[in-house]
CSV table of C-alpha atoms and ligand atoms in Angstrom, one decimal:
chain,number,residue,atom,x,y,z
A,22,MET,CA,-23.4,7.3,-5.5
A,23,PRO,CA,-26.9,8.7,-5.6
A,24,LEU,CA,-28.7,9.1,-8.9
A,25,LYS,CA,-30.7,12.0,-10.3
A,26,ILE,CA,-32.9,12.5,-13.4
A,27,ASP,CA,-32.4,15.5,-15.7
A,28,LYS,CA,-36.0,16.6,-16.1
A,29,THR,CA,-35.1,18.6,-19.3
A,30,LYS,CA,-33.9,15.4,-21.0
A,31,CYS,CA,-36.5,12.9,-19.7
A,32,MET,CA,-39.1,12.0,-22.4
A,33,GLY,CA,-41.2,9.9,-20.0
A,34,CYS,CA,-40.7,6.7,-22.0
A,35,GLY,CA,-40.7,4.6,-18.8
A,36,ALA,CA,-37.6,2.4,-19.9
A,37,CYS,CA,-36.0,3.0,-16.6
A,38,ILE,CA,-39.2,1.9,-14.7
A,39,THR,CA,-39.1,-1.4,-16.6
A,40,VAL,CA,-35.5,-2.2,-15.7
A,41,CYS,CA,-35.5,-1.1,-12.0
A,42,PRO,CA,-35.5,-4.3,-9.9
A,43,TYR,CA,-36.7,-2.4,-6.8
A,44,ASP,CA,-39.7,-0.5,-8.3
A,45,ALA,CA,-38.0,2.6,-7.1
A,46,ILE,CA,-38.8,4.8,-10.1
A,47,VAL,CA,-42.2,6.4,-10.6
A,48,MET,CA,-43.6,8.6,-13.3
A,49,GLU,CA,-44.8,12.0,-12.2
A,50,ASP,CA,-46.3,14.6,-14.7
A,51,GLY,CA,-44.7,12.7,-17.6
A,52,VAL,CA,-41.2,12.7,-16.0
A,53,ALA,CA,-39.5,9.9,-14.2
A,54,ARG,CA,-38.6,10.4,-10.5
A,55,ILE,CA,-36.2,8.2,-8.4
A,56,GLY,CA,-37.9,7.4,-5.1
A,57,GLU,CA,-36.8,6.3,-1.7
A,58,TYR,CA,-36.6,2.6,-2.6
A,59,CYS,CA,-33.5,3.2,-4.8
A,60,GLN,CA,-30.7,0.8,-3.9
A,61,LEU,CA,-28.1,2.5,-6.1
A,62,CYS,CA,-27.8,-0.6,-8.3
A,63,GLN,CA,-27.5,1.7,-11.3
A,64,ALA,CA,-29.5,-0.7,-13.6
A,65,CYS,CA,-31.4,2.3,-14.9
A,66,LEU,CA,-28.3,4.3,-15.9
A,67,SER,CA,-27.8,2.6,-19.3
A,68,SER,CA,-31.5,2.1,-19.9
A,69,CYS,CA,-32.3,5.7,-20.7
A,70,PRO,CA,-32.2,6.4,-24.4
A,71,GLU,CA,-31.9,10.2,-23.7
A,72,GLY,CA,-29.1,9.9,-21.1
A,73,ALA,CA,-31.3,11.7,-18.6
A,74,ILE,CA,-30.2,9.6,-15.6
A,75,MET,CA,-26.9,10.5,-14.0
A,76,GLU,CA,-24.9,10.3,-10.8
A,77,LYS,CA,-25.3,13.2,-8.4
A,78,LYS,CA,-21.5,13.9,-8.3
A,79,ASP,CA,-22.1,17.5,-7.3
A,80,GLU,CA,-23.9,16.5,-4.1
A,81,GLN,CA,-21.0,14.6,-2.6
A,82,VAL,CA,-20.4,15.4,1.1
A,83,ALA,CA,-17.2,17.5,1.6
A,84,PRO,CA,-14.7,15.8,3.8
A,85,VAL,CA,-14.6,17.0,7.4
A,86,GLU,CA,-11.8,19.6,7.5
A,87,ASP,CA,-10.3,18.4,10.8
A,88,MET,CA,-10.1,14.7,10.0
A,89,ALA,CA,-6.8,14.3,11.8
A,90,ASP,CA,-8.3,15.6,15.1
A,91,TRP,CA,-10.5,12.5,15.4
A,92,LYS,CA,-8.6,9.9,17.4
A,93,GLY,CA,-9.3,6.7,19.2
A,94,VAL,CA,-11.8,3.8,19.2
A,95,TRP,CA,-15.0,3.9,21.3
A,96,VAL,CA,-17.3,1.1,22.3
A,97,PHE,CA,-20.8,2.0,23.6
A,98,ALA,CA,-21.3,-0.6,26.4
A,99,GLU,CA,-25.1,-1.1,26.7
A,100,GLN,CA,-26.4,-2.3,30.0
A,101,ARG,CA,-29.6,-4.1,31.0
A,102,ASP,CA,-30.8,-4.2,34.6
A,103,GLY,CA,-27.5,-2.6,35.5
A,104,ARG,CA,-25.4,-5.4,34.0
A,105,ILE,CA,-23.2,-4.8,30.9
A,106,ALA,CA,-24.4,-6.8,27.9
A,107,PRO,CA,-21.7,-9.3,26.7
A,108,VAL,CA,-21.6,-7.8,23.3
A,109,ALA,CA,-19.7,-4.9,24.8
A,110,PHE,CA,-16.9,-7.3,25.8
A,111,GLU,CA,-16.9,-8.7,22.3
A,112,LEU,CA,-16.6,-5.1,20.8
A,113,LEU,CA,-13.8,-4.3,23.2
A,114,GLY,CA,-11.9,-7.4,21.8
A,115,GLU,CA,-12.4,-6.2,18.3
A,116,GLY,CA,-11.9,-2.5,19.2
A,117,ARG,CA,-8.5,-3.4,20.7
A,118,LYS,CA,-7.3,-4.6,17.3
A,119,LEU,CA,-8.6,-1.5,15.5
A,120,ALA,CA,-7.0,0.8,18.2
A,121,ALA,CA,-3.7,-1.0,17.8
A,122,ALA,CA,-3.8,-0.5,14.0
A,123,ARG,CA,-4.3,3.2,14.5
A,124,GLY,CA,-1.9,3.5,17.5
A,125,ALA,CA,-4.8,4.9,19.4
A,126,GLU,CA,-6.6,4.5,22.7
A,127,LEU,CA,-9.6,2.2,23.2
A,128,CYS,CA,-12.4,3.8,25.3
A,129,ALA,CA,-15.8,2.6,26.5
A,130,VAL,CA,-19.0,4.6,27.2
A,131,LEU,CA,-21.3,3.4,30.0
A,132,PHE,CA,-24.6,5.0,31.0
A,133,GLY,CA,-26.8,4.0,33.9
A,134,ALA,CA,-25.1,1.0,35.6
A,135,ALA,CA,-23.2,1.0,38.9
A,136,LYS,CA,-19.7,2.6,38.7
A,137,SER,CA,-18.1,-0.8,39.6
A,138,GLU,CA,-19.3,-2.0,36.1
A,139,ALA,CA,-17.2,0.7,34.5
A,140,GLN,CA,-14.2,-1.0,36.2
A,141,GLU,CA,-15.2,-4.3,34.5
A,142,LEU,CA,-14.9,-2.5,31.1
A,143,VAL,CA,-11.3,-1.6,32.0
A,144,LYS,CA,-10.6,-5.2,32.9
A,145,TRP,CA,-12.0,-6.2,29.5
A,146,GLY,CA,-9.6,-3.9,27.7
A,147,ALA,CA,-10.8,-0.3,27.8
A,148,ASP,CA,-8.1,2.3,28.5
A,149,ARG,CA,-10.7,4.8,29.6
A,150,VAL,CA,-14.4,4.7,30.4
A,151,TYR,CA,-16.8,7.7,30.1
A,152,TYR,CA,-19.3,6.9,32.7
A,153,CYS,CA,-22.7,8.5,33.7
A,154,GLY,CA,-24.6,7.1,36.6
A,155,ASP,CA,-27.6,9.4,36.2
A,156,PRO,CA,-30.9,7.6,37.0
A,157,ILE,CA,-32.4,8.8,33.7
A,158,PHE,CA,-30.4,5.9,32.1
A,159,GLN,CA,-31.8,3.1,34.3
A,160,GLY,CA,-34.6,2.0,31.8
A,161,PHE,CA,-33.6,2.4,28.2
A,162,THR,CA,-35.1,5.3,26.2
A,163,ASP,CA,-33.6,6.7,23.0
A,164,GLU,CA,-33.5,10.4,23.6
A,165,PRO,CA,-31.2,10.7,26.6
A,166,ASN,CA,-28.8,8.0,25.3
A,167,ALA,CA,-28.6,9.7,21.9
A,168,GLU,CA,-28.2,13.2,23.4
A,169,LEU,CA,-25.4,12.3,25.8
A,170,LEU,CA,-23.5,10.1,23.4
A,171,SER,CA,-23.7,12.8,20.7
A,172,ARG,CA,-22.4,15.4,23.2
A,173,LEU,CA,-19.5,13.2,24.2
A,174,ILE,CA,-18.5,12.3,20.6
A,175,SER,CA,-18.6,16.0,19.6
A,176,LYS,CA,-16.4,16.9,22.6
A,177,TYR,CA,-13.8,14.1,22.5
A,178,ARG,CA,-13.8,13.3,18.8
A,179,PRO,CA,-13.3,9.5,18.5
A,180,GLU,CA,-12.4,8.2,15.1
A,181,VAL,CA,-14.5,5.1,15.4
A,182,VAL,CA,-17.6,4.4,17.4
A,183,LEU,CA,-18.9,0.8,17.8
A,184,ALA,CA,-22.1,-0.5,19.4
A,185,GLY,CA,-24.1,-3.8,19.5
A,186,ALA,CA,-26.6,-4.4,16.8
A,187,THR,CA,-29.1,-5.1,19.5
A,188,ALA,CA,-32.6,-3.7,20.0
A,189,ILE,CA,-30.9,-0.9,22.0
A,190,GLY,CA,-28.1,-0.2,19.5
A,191,ARG,CA,-30.3,-0.4,16.5
A,192,SER,CA,-32.8,2.0,18.1
A,193,PHE,CA,-30.6,5.0,19.1
A,194,LEU,CA,-27.3,4.8,17.2
A,195,PRO,CA,-29.0,6.0,13.9
A,196,ARG,CA,-30.1,9.1,15.9
A,197,VAL,CA,-26.5,9.7,17.0
A,198,ALA,CA,-25.2,9.3,13.4
A,199,ALA,CA,-27.9,11.7,12.1
A,200,ARG,CA,-27.1,14.3,14.7
A,201,LEU,CA,-23.4,14.1,13.9
A,202,LYS,CA,-24.1,14.0,10.1
A,203,THR,CA,-21.9,10.9,9.7
A,204,GLY,CA,-22.3,7.3,8.4
A,205,LEU,CA,-23.4,4.3,10.3
A,206,THR,CA,-23.1,0.7,9.0
A,207,ALA,CA,-25.4,-1.8,10.7
A,208,ASP,CA,-24.8,-5.5,11.3
A,209,CYS,CA,-21.1,-5.6,10.4
A,210,THR,CA,-19.6,-9.0,10.3
A,211,SER,CA,-16.0,-7.8,10.1
A,212,LEU,CA,-14.1,-4.6,10.7
A,213,GLU,CA,-10.7,-3.6,9.6
A,214,ILE,CA,-8.5,-0.5,9.2
A,215,GLU,CA,-7.4,0.5,5.7
A,216,ALA,CA,-3.7,1.1,6.4
A,217,GLU,CA,-3.1,4.0,3.9
A,218,THR,CA,-6.1,6.1,4.9
A,219,GLY,CA,-7.2,5.0,8.4
A,220,ASN,CA,-10.7,4.4,7.0
A,221,LEU,CA,-12.7,1.7,8.7
A,222,ILE,CA,-13.6,-1.1,6.3
A,223,GLN,CA,-17.1,-2.1,7.5
A,224,THR,CA,-18.1,-5.4,5.9
A,225,ARG,CA,-21.6,-6.8,6.1
A,226,PRO,CA,-23.9,-9.1,4.0
A,227,ALA,CA,-25.9,-7.3,1.3
A,228,TYR,CA,-28.5,-8.3,-1.2
A,229,GLY,CA,-30.0,-11.1,0.8
A,230,GLY,CA,-26.7,-12.3,2.0
A,231,ASN,CA,-25.5,-13.1,-1.6
A,232,ILE,CA,-22.6,-10.6,-1.5
A,233,MET,CA,-20.4,-9.1,1.2
A,234,ALA,CA,-20.3,-5.4,0.9
A,235,SER,CA,-17.4,-3.3,2.3
A,236,ILE,CA,-18.6,0.1,3.3
A,237,LEU,CA,-16.5,3.1,4.0
A,238,SER,CA,-17.2,6.6,5.5
A,239,PRO,CA,-14.2,8.3,3.9
A,240,ARG,CA,-15.4,11.9,4.3
A,241,THR,CA,-17.0,12.0,7.7
A,242,ARG,CA,-16.0,11.3,11.3
A,243,PRO,CA,-16.6,9.4,13.4
A,244,GLN,CA,-17.0,6.2,11.5
A,245,MET,CA,-19.9,4.3,13.2
A,246,ALA,CA,-20.8,0.7,13.0
A,247,THR,CA,-23.0,-1.8,14.9
A,248,VAL,CA,-22.1,-5.5,15.2
A,249,ARG,CA,-24.5,-8.3,16.3
A,250,PRO,CA,-23.8,-10.2,19.5
A,251,LYS,CA,-21.6,-13.3,19.1
A,252,VAL,CA,-20.2,-12.2,15.8
A,253,MET,CA,-16.9,-11.1,17.3
A,254,LYS,CA,-14.9,-12.9,20.0
A,255,ALA,CA,-14.6,-11.3,23.4
A,256,GLY,CA,-11.1,-9.9,24.3
A,257,ARG,CA,-9.0,-11.0,27.3
A,258,TYR,CA,-10.2,-10.4,30.8
A,259,GLU,CA,-7.4,-9.1,33.0
A,260,PRO,CA,-8.5,-8.7,36.6
A,261,ASP,CA,-5.5,-6.4,37.5
A,262,ARG,CA,-5.8,-4.1,34.5
A,263,GLN,CA,-5.9,-0.4,35.4
A,264,GLY,CA,-7.7,2.4,33.5
A,265,GLU,CA,-9.2,5.8,33.9
A,266,ILE,CA,-12.9,6.4,34.7
A,267,ILE,CA,-14.2,9.8,33.6
A,268,GLU,CA,-17.6,10.7,35.2
A,269,VAL,CA,-19.8,12.8,33.0
A,270,ASP,CA,-23.1,14.5,34.0
A,271,ALA,CA,-26.4,14.4,32.2
A,272,GLU,CA,-27.2,18.1,32.9
A,273,GLY,CA,-30.1,19.3,30.9
A,274,ILE,CA,-30.9,15.9,29.4
A,275,ARG,CA,-34.6,15.0,29.4
A,276,ALA,CA,-36.7,12.1,28.1
A,277,ARG,CA,-40.2,12.5,26.7
A,278,THR,CA,-40.9,8.8,27.1
A,279,LYS,CA,-40.9,6.6,30.2
A,280,VAL,CA,-40.4,2.8,30.6
A,281,LEU,CA,-43.4,1.5,32.5
A,282,GLU,CA,-42.6,-2.2,32.4
A,283,THR,CA,-40.1,-4.6,30.9
A,284,MET,CA,-40.9,-8.2,30.0
A,285,LYS,CA,-38.5,-10.9,29.0
A,286,ALA,CA,-39.3,-12.7,25.7
A,287,GLN,CA,-40.8,-16.1,26.7
A,288,ASP,CA,-42.4,-18.9,24.7
A,289,ASP,CA,-44.4,-21.4,26.7
A,290,GLY,CA,-42.5,-20.2,29.8
A,291,VAL,CA,-39.2,-21.1,28.2
A,292,ASN,CA,-36.6,-18.4,28.1
A,293,VAL,CA,-35.6,-17.9,24.4
A,294,ASN,CA,-32.4,-16.0,25.0
A,295,LEU,CA,-30.8,-17.8,22.0
A,296,GLN,CA,-27.8,-15.6,22.0
A,297,GLU,CA,-26.6,-16.7,25.4
A,298,ALA,CA,-27.5,-20.4,25.0
A,299,ASP,CA,-24.8,-23.0,25.1
A,300,VAL,CA,-26.9,-25.6,23.2
A,301,ILE,CA,-29.4,-24.9,20.5
A,302,ILE,CA,-31.6,-27.5,18.8
A,303,SER,CA,-32.9,-25.8,15.6
A,304,GLY,CA,-35.7,-27.0,13.4
A,305,GLY,CA,-36.5,-26.2,9.8
A,306,ARG,CA,-39.1,-27.0,7.2
A,307,GLY,CA,-38.1,-30.7,7.4
A,308,VAL,CA,-39.5,-30.8,10.9
A,309,LYS,CA,-42.9,-30.7,9.2
A,310,GLY,CA,-45.0,-29.0,11.9
A,311,LYS,CA,-45.6,-27.9,15.5
A,312,GLU,CA,-45.5,-31.6,16.6
A,313,GLY,CA,-42.0,-31.9,15.2
A,314,PHE,CA,-40.9,-29.0,17.4
A,315,GLU,CA,-42.3,-30.9,20.4
A,316,MET,CA,-39.8,-33.7,19.6
A,317,LEU,CA,-37.0,-31.1,19.4
A,318,LYS,CA,-38.0,-29.6,22.8
A,319,GLU,CA,-37.6,-33.1,24.4
A,320,LEU,CA,-34.0,-33.3,23.0
A,321,ALA,CA,-33.3,-29.7,24.1
A,322,GLN,CA,-34.5,-30.4,27.6
A,323,LEU,CA,-32.1,-33.4,27.9
A,324,LEU,CA,-29.2,-31.3,26.7
A,325,ASN,CA,-30.1,-28.2,28.7
A,326,GLY,CA,-30.6,-26.4,25.5
A,327,THR,CA,-33.0,-24.1,23.8
A,328,ILE,CA,-34.9,-24.1,20.5
A,329,GLY,CA,-33.9,-22.3,17.3
A,330,ALA,CA,-35.6,-22.3,14.0
A,331,SER,CA,-35.2,-21.5,10.3
A,332,ARG,CA,-37.2,-18.7,8.8
A,333,ALA,CA,-39.2,-21.3,6.8
A,334,ALA,CA,-40.4,-22.9,10.1
A,335,VAL,CA,-41.3,-19.5,11.5
A,336,ASP,CA,-43.1,-18.4,8.3
A,337,GLU,CA,-45.1,-21.6,8.5
A,338,GLY,CA,-46.3,-20.5,11.9
A,339,TRP,CA,-44.9,-23.6,13.7
A,340,ILE,CA,-42.8,-21.5,16.1
A,341,PRO,CA,-42.6,-17.8,17.0
A,342,TYR,CA,-40.2,-15.4,15.4
A,343,CYS,CA,-38.2,-15.0,18.6
A,344,HIS,CA,-36.6,-18.4,17.8
A,345,GLN,CA,-35.5,-17.5,14.3
A,346,VAL,CA,-31.8,-17.9,13.6
A,347,GLY,CA,-30.2,-16.1,10.6
A,348,GLN,CA,-29.8,-12.9,8.7
A,349,THR,CA,-33.2,-11.6,9.7
A,350,GLY,CA,-33.3,-13.5,13.0
A,351,LYS,CA,-30.6,-13.9,15.7
A,352,THR,CA,-26.9,-14.5,15.3
A,353,VAL,CA,-25.9,-17.3,17.7
A,354,CYS,CA,-22.6,-18.9,18.7
A,355,PRO,CA,-23.5,-21.8,21.1
A,356,LYS,CA,-21.1,-24.6,22.0
A,357,LEU,CA,-23.4,-27.0,20.2
A,358,TYR,CA,-25.9,-26.3,17.3
A,359,ILE,CA,-28.0,-29.2,16.0
A,360,ALA,CA,-29.7,-28.3,12.7
A,361,CYS,CA,-32.6,-30.6,12.1
A,362,GLY,CA,-34.3,-30.6,8.7
A,363,ILE,CA,-32.6,-27.3,7.7
A,364,SER,CA,-31.2,-27.1,4.2
A,365,GLY,CA,-28.4,-24.5,5.0
A,366,ALA,CA,-29.4,-21.5,3.0
A,367,VAL,CA,-26.8,-18.7,3.2
A,368,GLN,CA,-29.3,-16.5,5.2
A,369,HIS,CA,-29.5,-19.3,7.8
A,370,LEU,CA,-25.7,-20.0,7.8
A,371,VAL,CA,-24.7,-16.4,8.6
A,372,GLY,CA,-26.6,-16.7,11.8
A,373,MET,CA,-25.0,-19.9,13.2
A,374,GLN,CA,-21.8,-20.8,11.3
A,375,SER,CA,-19.5,-19.6,14.1
A,376,SER,CA,-21.0,-22.1,16.6
A,377,ASP,CA,-18.3,-24.3,18.1
A,378,VAL,CA,-19.8,-27.7,17.0
A,379,ILE,CA,-22.5,-28.0,14.4
A,380,ILE,CA,-24.4,-31.2,13.9
A,381,ALA,CA,-26.6,-31.4,10.8
A,382,ILE,CA,-29.4,-33.9,10.5
A,383,ASN,CA,-30.9,-34.0,6.9
A,384,LYS,CA,-32.2,-36.7,4.6
A,385,ASN,CA,-30.6,-35.1,1.6
A,386,PRO,CA,-26.8,-35.8,1.5
A,387,GLU,CA,-26.4,-32.9,-0.9
A,388,ALA,CA,-27.9,-30.3,1.5
A,389,PRO,CA,-25.6,-27.3,1.8
A,390,ILE,CA,-25.8,-27.4,5.6
A,391,PHE,CA,-23.4,-30.4,5.5
A,392,SER,CA,-20.6,-28.1,4.3
A,393,ALA,CA,-20.9,-26.0,7.4
A,394,ALA,CA,-21.3,-29.0,9.8
A,395,THR,CA,-18.7,-30.5,12.0
A,396,TYR,CA,-20.7,-33.8,12.0
A,397,GLY,CA,-23.4,-34.8,9.5
A,398,LEU,CA,-26.1,-37.4,10.0
A,399,VAL,CA,-27.8,-38.3,6.7
A,400,GLY,CA,-31.3,-39.7,7.4
A,401,ASP,CA,-34.8,-39.0,8.5
A,402,LEU,CA,-34.9,-36.8,11.6
A,403,ASN,CA,-38.1,-38.7,12.7
A,404,GLU,CA,-35.9,-41.7,13.2
A,405,ILE,CA,-32.7,-40.1,14.4
A,406,ILE,CA,-34.0,-37.7,17.0
A,407,PRO,CA,-36.1,-40.3,18.9
A,408,LEU,CA,-33.0,-42.6,19.0
A,409,LEU,CA,-30.9,-39.7,20.3
A,410,VAL,CA,-33.5,-38.9,23.0
A,411,LYS,CA,-33.7,-42.6,24.0
A,412,LYS,CA,-29.9,-42.8,24.3
A,413,LEU,CA,-29.6,-39.6,26.3
A,414,ARG,CA,-32.4,-40.6,28.6
A,415,GLU,CA,-30.7,-44.0,29.2
A,416,ARG,CA,-27.5,-42.3,30.0
A,417,LYS,CA,-29.3,-39.9,32.4
A,418,ASP,CA,-31.0,-42.8,34.1
A,419,GLY,CA,-27.6,-44.5,34.5
A,420,LYS,CA,-28.5,-47.5,32.3
B,521,FAD,C1,-33.7,-11.4,2.7
B,521,FAD,C2,-33.8,-12.8,3.3
B,521,FAD,C3,-33.6,-13.0,4.6
B,521,FAD,C4,-33.7,-14.3,5.1
B,521,FAD,N1,-33.5,-14.5,6.5
B,521,FAD,C5,-33.4,-15.8,6.9
B,521,FAD,C6,-33.1,-16.0,8.3
B,521,FAD,O1,-32.9,-15.2,9.1
B,521,FAD,N2,-33.1,-17.3,8.7
B,521,FAD,C7,-33.4,-18.4,7.9
B,521,FAD,O2,-33.3,-19.5,8.3
B,521,FAD,N3,-33.7,-18.2,6.6
B,521,FAD,C8,-33.8,-16.9,6.1
B,521,FAD,N4,-34.2,-16.7,4.8
B,521,FAD,C9,-34.7,-17.8,4.1
B,521,FAD,C10,-33.7,-18.7,3.5
B,521,FAD,O3,-33.3,-18.3,2.2
B,521,FAD,C11,-34.3,-20.2,3.3
B,521,FAD,O4,-35.5,-20.1,2.5
B,521,FAD,C12,-34.6,-20.8,4.6
B,521,FAD,O5,-33.6,-20.8,5.5
B,521,FAD,C13,-35.0,-22.3,4.4
B,521,FAD,O6,-35.4,-22.9,5.6
B,521,FAD,P1,-35.3,-24.5,5.7
B,521,FAD,O7,-33.9,-24.9,5.6
B,521,FAD,O8,-35.9,-24.8,7.0
B,521,FAD,O9,-36.2,-25.0,4.6
B,521,FAD,P2,-35.8,-25.8,3.2
B,521,FAD,O10,-34.8,-25.0,2.4
B,521,FAD,O11,-37.1,-26.1,2.6
B,521,FAD,O12,-35.1,-27.1,3.7
B,521,FAD,C14,-35.7,-28.1,4.4
B,521,FAD,C15,-34.7,-29.2,4.6
B,521,FAD,O13,-35.3,-30.3,5.3
B,521,FAD,C16,-34.8,-31.5,4.8
B,521,FAD,N5,-35.8,-32.5,5.3
B,521,FAD,C17,-37.0,-32.7,4.9
B,521,FAD,N6,-37.6,-33.7,5.5
B,521,FAD,C18,-36.7,-34.2,6.3
B,521,FAD,C19,-36.7,-35.3,7.3
B,521,FAD,N7,-37.8,-36.0,7.5
B,521,FAD,N8,-35.5,-35.6,7.9
B,521,FAD,C20,-34.4,-34.8,7.7
B,521,FAD,N9,-34.3,-33.8,6.8
B,521,FAD,C21,-35.5,-33.5,6.2
B,521,FAD,C22,-34.7,-31.3,3.3
B,521,FAD,O14,-33.8,-32.2,2.8
B,521,FAD,C23,-34.3,-29.9,3.3
B,521,FAD,O15,-32.8,-29.8,3.2
B,521,FAD,C24,-34.1,-15.4,4.3
B,521,FAD,C25,-34.3,-15.2,2.9
B,521,FAD,C26,-34.2,-13.9,2.4
B,521,FAD,C27,-34.4,-13.7,1.0
């Protein structure tokens, strides 16, 4: 709940400033003011000797009056170059469970791809697809997407709206939530319906991944959430599944920005699409430098894999950020993840722990990465990786 300071009681002693872990309180004209960095931790509440800090109970949002009119689960299916991003299929898998819990329909929204792609969404589980093929949606820009999705939500009133926590979803979904004056929880790792209320329990890591926070939007509709790619499992593909496609027009929708050129993220000519890789060889501080990553690249080439990294390795400047795996990097789910010289901090684990097979190479037998690993190799990576490379090369050469 938001906090406020009663200016008539504040004596300007600064006790609240001292206890605030986020430096969110400032002194203005001898009176404390809670600023934009407030994380609602409430550490300041009990610190004030005058009792001047209180919860803003009177500013609660009133529940929407027509709560029961909002029905169904929607998935925004983003497309790139006319092809639906796989995260949409994952969200349809999850959306199906939520829709079943509410006895409601599962719908998808698709802007800008060919109409045949809308049929794909039906085969992946959508009962109905709201489709707009207007050319304004061919290259992604925020304004038209935000405008049309807001219009459709206002008209059809879904109870839940899900989208990928991708560059696209992160960019325009907050605009939609702001227009509709509703909540949006980013980067959810699990979604569930609260049986008694129908509220969506949106769970995501908070405070640097140290706790899992369950967030509700009990007074507003729709309930909006984004989920990173590869966090949820895709639903079932049924080639004969039938559904309804509703074509919507983009009348009156304009964009003030234009996409001039799109470039794929590349590093040394290597595609770093970590989220679609089957094999990832990831290096951490234990790799000890850029040269260490050259050794990992050799292994990656032999396994048709790509290179990942811990934040420590990225911060050291050994490898670009586009390779980072974890809470502030990418979430990945390859068939094989080999963690080399990575300790296994929780912020790294949240980005890779759902990989099918995890192999950890670390010289410290107590390293937390081993508790997430399917197989653990305790030893020096500078000895283990060259041996692996040698064995794989021999096998490739048929020796
Ligand atoms: C808000 C926040 C967000 C964060 N986001 C991320 C994120 O997205 N991704 C991420 O990775 N981290 C993230 N971090 C940082 C995270 O907390 C860790 O600091 C980081 O993951 C540590 O990286 P590391 O395991 O490479 O380094 P270290 O923890 O230093 O571990 C190095 C490991 O290498 C091993 N080692 C050393 N030499 C060798 C050798 N020769 N052979 C074998 N093993 C060896 C050591 O035993 C050690 O276990 C975040 C932190 C915060 C606070």
